[in-house]
CSV table of C-alpha atoms and ligand atoms in Angstrom, one decimal:
chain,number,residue,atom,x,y,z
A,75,UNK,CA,-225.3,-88.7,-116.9
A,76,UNK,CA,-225.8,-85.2,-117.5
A,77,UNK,CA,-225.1,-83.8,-121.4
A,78,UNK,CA,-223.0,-80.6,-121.4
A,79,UNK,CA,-222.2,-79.1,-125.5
A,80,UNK,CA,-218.9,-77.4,-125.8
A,81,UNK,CA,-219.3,-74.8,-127.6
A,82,UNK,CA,-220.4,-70.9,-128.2
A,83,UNK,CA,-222.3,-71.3,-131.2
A,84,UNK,CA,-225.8,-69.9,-130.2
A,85,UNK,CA,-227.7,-71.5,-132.8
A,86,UNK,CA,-226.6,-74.6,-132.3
A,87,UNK,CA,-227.0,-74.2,-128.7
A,88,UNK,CA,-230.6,-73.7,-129.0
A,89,UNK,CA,-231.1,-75.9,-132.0
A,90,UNK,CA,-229.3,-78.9,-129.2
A,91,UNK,CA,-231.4,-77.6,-126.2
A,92,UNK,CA,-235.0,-77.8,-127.7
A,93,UNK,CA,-234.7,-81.7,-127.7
A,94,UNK,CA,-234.8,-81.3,-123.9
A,95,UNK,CA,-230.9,-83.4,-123.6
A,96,UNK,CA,-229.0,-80.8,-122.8
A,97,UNK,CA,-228.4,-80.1,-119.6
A,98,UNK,CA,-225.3,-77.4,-119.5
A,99,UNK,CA,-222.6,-75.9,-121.4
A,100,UNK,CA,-219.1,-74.8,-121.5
A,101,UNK,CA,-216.7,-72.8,-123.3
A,102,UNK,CA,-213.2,-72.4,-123.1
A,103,UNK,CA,-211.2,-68.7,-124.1
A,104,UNK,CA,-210.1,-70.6,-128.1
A,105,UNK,CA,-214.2,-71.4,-128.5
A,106,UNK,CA,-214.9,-67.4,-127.8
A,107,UNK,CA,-212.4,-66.1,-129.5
A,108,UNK,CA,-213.3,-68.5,-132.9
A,109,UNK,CA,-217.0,-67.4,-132.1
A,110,UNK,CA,-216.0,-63.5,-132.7
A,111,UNK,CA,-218.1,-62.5,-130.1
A,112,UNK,CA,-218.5,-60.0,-127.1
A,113,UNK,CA,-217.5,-62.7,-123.8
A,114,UNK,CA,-219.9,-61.1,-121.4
A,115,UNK,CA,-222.6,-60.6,-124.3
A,116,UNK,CA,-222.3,-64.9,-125.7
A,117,UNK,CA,-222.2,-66.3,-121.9
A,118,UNK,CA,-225.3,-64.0,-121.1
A,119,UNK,CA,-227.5,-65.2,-124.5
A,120,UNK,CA,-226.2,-68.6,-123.3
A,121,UNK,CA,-227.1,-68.3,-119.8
A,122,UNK,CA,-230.7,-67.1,-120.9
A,123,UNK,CA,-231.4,-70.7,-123.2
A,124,UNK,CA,-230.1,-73.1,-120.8
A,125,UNK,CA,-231.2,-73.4,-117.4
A,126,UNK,CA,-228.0,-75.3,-116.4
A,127,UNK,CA,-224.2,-74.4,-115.5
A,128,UNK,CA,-222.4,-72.4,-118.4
A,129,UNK,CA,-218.5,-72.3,-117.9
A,130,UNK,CA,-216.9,-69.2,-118.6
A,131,UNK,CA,-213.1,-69.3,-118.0
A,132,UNK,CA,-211.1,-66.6,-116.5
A,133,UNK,CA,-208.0,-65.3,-118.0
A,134,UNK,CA,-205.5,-64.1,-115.8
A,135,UNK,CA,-203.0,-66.9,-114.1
A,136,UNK,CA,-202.4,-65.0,-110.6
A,137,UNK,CA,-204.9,-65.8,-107.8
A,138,UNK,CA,-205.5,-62.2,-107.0
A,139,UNK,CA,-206.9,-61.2,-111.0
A,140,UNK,CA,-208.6,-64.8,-111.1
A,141,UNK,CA,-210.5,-63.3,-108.2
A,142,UNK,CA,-211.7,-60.7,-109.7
A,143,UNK,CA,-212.6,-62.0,-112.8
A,144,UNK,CA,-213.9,-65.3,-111.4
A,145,UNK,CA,-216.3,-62.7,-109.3
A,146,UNK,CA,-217.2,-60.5,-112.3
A,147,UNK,CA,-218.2,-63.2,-114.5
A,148,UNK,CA,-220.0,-64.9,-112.0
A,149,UNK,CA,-222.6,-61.5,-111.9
A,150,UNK,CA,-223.7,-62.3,-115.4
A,151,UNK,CA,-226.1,-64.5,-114.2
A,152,UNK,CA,-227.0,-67.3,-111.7
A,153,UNK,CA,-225.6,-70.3,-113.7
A,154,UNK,CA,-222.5,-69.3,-114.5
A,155,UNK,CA,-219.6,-71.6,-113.7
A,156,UNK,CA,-216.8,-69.9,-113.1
A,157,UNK,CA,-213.8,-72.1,-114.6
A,158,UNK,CA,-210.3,-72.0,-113.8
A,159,UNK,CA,-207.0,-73.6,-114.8
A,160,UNK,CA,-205.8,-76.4,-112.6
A,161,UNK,CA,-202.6,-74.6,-111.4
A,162,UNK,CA,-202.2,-73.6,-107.7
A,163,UNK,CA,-203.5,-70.1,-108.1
A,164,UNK,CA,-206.9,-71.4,-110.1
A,165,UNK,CA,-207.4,-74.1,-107.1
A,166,UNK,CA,-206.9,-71.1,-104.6
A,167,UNK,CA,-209.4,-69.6,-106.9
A,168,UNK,CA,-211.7,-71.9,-106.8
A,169,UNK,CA,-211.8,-72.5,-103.1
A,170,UNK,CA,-212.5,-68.8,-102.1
A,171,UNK,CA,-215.2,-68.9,-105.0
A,172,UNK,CA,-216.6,-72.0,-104.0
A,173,UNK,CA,-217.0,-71.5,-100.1
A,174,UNK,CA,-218.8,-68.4,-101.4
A,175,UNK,CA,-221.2,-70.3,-103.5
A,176,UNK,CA,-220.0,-70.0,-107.1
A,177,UNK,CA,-220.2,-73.2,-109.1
A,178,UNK,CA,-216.7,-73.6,-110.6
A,179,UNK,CA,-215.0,-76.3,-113.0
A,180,UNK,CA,-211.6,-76.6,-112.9
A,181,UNK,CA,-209.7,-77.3,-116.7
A,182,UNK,CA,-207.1,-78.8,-118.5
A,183,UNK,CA,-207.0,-81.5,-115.3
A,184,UNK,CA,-204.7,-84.3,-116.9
A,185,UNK,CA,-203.9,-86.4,-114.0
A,186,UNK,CA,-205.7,-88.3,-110.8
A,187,UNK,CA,-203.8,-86.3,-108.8
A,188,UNK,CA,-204.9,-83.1,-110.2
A,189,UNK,CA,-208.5,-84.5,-109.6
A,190,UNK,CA,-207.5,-85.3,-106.1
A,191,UNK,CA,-206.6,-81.3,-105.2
A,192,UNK,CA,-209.8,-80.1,-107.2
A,193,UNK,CA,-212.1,-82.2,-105.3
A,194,UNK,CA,-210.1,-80.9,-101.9
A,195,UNK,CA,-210.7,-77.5,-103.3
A,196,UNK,CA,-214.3,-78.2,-103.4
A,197,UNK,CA,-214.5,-77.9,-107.1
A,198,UNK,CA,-218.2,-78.4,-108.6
A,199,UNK,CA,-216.6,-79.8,-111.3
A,200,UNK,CA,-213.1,-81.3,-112.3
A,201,UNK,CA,-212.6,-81.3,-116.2
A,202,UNK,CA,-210.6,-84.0,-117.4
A,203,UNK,CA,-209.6,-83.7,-121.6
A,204,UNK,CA,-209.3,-87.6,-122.2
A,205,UNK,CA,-208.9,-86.5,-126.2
A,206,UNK,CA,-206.0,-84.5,-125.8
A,207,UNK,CA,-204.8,-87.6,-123.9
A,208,UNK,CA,-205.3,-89.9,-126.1
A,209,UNK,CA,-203.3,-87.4,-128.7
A,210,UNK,CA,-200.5,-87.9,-127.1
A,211,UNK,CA,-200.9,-91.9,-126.8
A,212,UNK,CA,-202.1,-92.1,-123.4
A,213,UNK,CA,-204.8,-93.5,-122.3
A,214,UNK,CA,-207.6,-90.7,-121.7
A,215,UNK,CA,-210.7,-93.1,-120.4
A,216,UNK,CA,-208.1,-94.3,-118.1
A,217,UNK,CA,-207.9,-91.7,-116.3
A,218,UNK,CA,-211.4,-91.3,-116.1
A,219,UNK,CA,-212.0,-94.5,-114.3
A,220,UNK,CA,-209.1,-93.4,-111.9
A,221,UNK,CA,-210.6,-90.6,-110.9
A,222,UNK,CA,-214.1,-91.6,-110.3
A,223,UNK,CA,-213.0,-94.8,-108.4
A,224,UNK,CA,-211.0,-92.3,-106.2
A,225,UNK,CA,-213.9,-90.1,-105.6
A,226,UNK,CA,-216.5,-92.6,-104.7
A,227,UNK,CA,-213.7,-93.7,-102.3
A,228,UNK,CA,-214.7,-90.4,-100.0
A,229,UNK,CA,-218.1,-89.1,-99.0
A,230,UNK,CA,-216.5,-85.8,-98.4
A,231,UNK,CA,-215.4,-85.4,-102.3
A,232,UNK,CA,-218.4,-83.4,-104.1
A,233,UNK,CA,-216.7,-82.7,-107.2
A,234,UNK,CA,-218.2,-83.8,-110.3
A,235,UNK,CA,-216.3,-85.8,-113.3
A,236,UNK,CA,-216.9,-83.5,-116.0
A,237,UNK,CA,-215.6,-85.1,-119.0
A,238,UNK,CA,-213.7,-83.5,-121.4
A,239,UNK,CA,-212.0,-82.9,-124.5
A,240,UNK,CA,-214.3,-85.3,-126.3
A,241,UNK,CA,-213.9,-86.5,-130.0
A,242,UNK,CA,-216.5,-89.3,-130.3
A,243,UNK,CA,-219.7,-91.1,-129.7
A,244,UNK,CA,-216.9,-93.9,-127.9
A,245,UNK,CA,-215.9,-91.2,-125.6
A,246,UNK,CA,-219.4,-90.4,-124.3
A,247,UNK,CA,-220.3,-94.4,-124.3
A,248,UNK,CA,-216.9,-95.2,-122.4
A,249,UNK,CA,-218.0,-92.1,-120.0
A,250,UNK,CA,-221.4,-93.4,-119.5
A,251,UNK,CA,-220.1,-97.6,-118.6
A,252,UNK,CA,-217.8,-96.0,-116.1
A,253,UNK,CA,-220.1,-94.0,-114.3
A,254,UNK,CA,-219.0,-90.6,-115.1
A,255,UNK,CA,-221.4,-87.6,-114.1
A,256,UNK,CA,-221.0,-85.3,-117.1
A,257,UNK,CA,-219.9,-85.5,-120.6
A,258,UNK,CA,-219.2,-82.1,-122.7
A,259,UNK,CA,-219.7,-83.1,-126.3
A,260,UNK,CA,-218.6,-80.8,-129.4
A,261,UNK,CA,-222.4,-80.1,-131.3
A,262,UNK,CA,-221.4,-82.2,-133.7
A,263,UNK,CA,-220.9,-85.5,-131.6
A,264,UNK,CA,-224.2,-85.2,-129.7
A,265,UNK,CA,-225.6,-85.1,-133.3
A,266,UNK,CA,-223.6,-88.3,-134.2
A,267,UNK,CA,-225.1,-90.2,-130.9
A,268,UNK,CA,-228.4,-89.6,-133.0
A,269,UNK,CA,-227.2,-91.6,-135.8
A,270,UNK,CA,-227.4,-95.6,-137.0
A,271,UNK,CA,-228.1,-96.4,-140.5
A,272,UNK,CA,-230.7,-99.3,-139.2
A,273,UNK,CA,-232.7,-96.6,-138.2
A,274,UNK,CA,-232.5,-95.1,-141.2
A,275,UNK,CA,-233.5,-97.7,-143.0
A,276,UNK,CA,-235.8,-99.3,-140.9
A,277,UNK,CA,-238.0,-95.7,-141.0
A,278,UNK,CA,-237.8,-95.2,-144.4
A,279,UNK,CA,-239.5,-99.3,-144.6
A,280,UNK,CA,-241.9,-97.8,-142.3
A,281,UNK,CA,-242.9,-94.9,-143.7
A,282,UNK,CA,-243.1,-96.4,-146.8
A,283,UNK,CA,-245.4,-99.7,-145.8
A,284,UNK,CA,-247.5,-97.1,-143.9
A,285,UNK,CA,-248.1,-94.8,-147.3
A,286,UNK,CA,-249.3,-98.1,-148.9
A,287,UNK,CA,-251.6,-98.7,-146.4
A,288,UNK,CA,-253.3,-95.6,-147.4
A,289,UNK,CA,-254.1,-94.8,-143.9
A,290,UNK,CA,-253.5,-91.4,-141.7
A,291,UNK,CA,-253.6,-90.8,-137.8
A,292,UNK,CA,-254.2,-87.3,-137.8
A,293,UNK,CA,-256.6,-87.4,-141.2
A,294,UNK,CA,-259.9,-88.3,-139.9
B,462,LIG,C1,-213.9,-78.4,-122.0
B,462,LIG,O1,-214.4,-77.6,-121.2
B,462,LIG,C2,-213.0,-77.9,-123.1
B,462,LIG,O2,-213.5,-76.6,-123.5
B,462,LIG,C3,-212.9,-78.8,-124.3
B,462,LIG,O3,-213.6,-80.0,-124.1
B,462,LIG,C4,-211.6,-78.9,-124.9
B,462,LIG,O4,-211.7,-79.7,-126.0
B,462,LIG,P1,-210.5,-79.8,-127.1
B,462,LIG,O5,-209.4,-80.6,-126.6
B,462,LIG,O6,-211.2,-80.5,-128.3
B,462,LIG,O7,-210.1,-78.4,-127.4
């Protein structure tokens, strides 16, 4: 399962990728306007620390303009992945793009039929928000397992599950037992996965059992 980080947050970003587990990012037009920063300036310092897909998301609705920007962003460098809205002019989009060899991820998918049209537009990858699901009581991980059992259903279907929209550790653990191919996690979730107070504890036991053995592997 490949670990995208939702975010534009460039320290975190390269803070994340130097443990070597993360394989992508994305970033939606709320993220860059909360970061402040220049679009084309962010996705290009991302773009230069991760050697993976980085989503940058048009912002026009008509097919025409999506085009355009879809194209311009895509120039910024290799890995971008050009996103676009799952309405009938981003999935026009995103087959002109993709037959010419952009990567692009089509958002804000909420349904298995949605998946169904991004897959047959030959999306690299579909992005499903299970949390903004499960805000509004339904059931978000369901439809994750919808979709990827209708996708390993035909050879022909490419797309990647890109999961999105995720709010916990149980989101990226639910992602992984159904088979999903990518999980984007907010910074601060991939740091929770980290986390369990045994291994806390256990290590400080460690550490301290090991002092008291007066001993040192690097000392002599
Ligand atoms: C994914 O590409 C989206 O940017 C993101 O996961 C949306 O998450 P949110 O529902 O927490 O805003």
């Amino acid at each position: 399962m490949k670990f995208f980080v939702d975010t534009a947050d460039v320290a975190e970003i390269r803070d994340l990728a130097s443990t070597g587990l993360v394989d992508g990012v994305t970033t939606n037009p709320s993220i860059i306007a909360k970061s402040g920063l220049n679009f084309f300036d962010v996705i290009a310092e991302i773009c230069d620390i991760v050697d993976g897909p980085v989503s940058a998301e048009v912002a026009a609705t008509d097919h025409e303009t999506m085009l355009k920007e879809g194209q311009k962003l895509a120039q910024i460098a290799s890995n971008v992945a050009v996103k676009v809205p799952l309405t009938p002019d981003g999935l026009k989009t995103c087959k002109v793009l993709s037959d010419a060899g952009t990567q692009v991820n089509v958002t804000l998918c909420f349904s298995a039929g949605q998946a169904i049209l991004a897959a047959k537009a030959g999306a690299t990858f579909v992005s499903p928000f299970v949390g903004r699901l499960d805000d509004i009581s339904r059931d978000g991980m369901g439809l994750i397992e919808e979709i990827c059992t209708i996708y390993a259903n035909y050879e022909t279907f490419e797309t990647e599950v890109l999961v999105a929209s995720i709010r916990s550790p149980n989101h990226v653990i639910e992602s992984a037992q159904i088979g999903a191919d990518v999980v984007t996690v907010p910074p601060s979730v991939l740091r929770q996965l980290f986390k369990h107070p045994l291994t806390d504890s256990g290590l400080e036991a460690f550490l301290s059992d090991w002092a008291g053995s007066g001993q040192s592997i690097l000392g002599s």
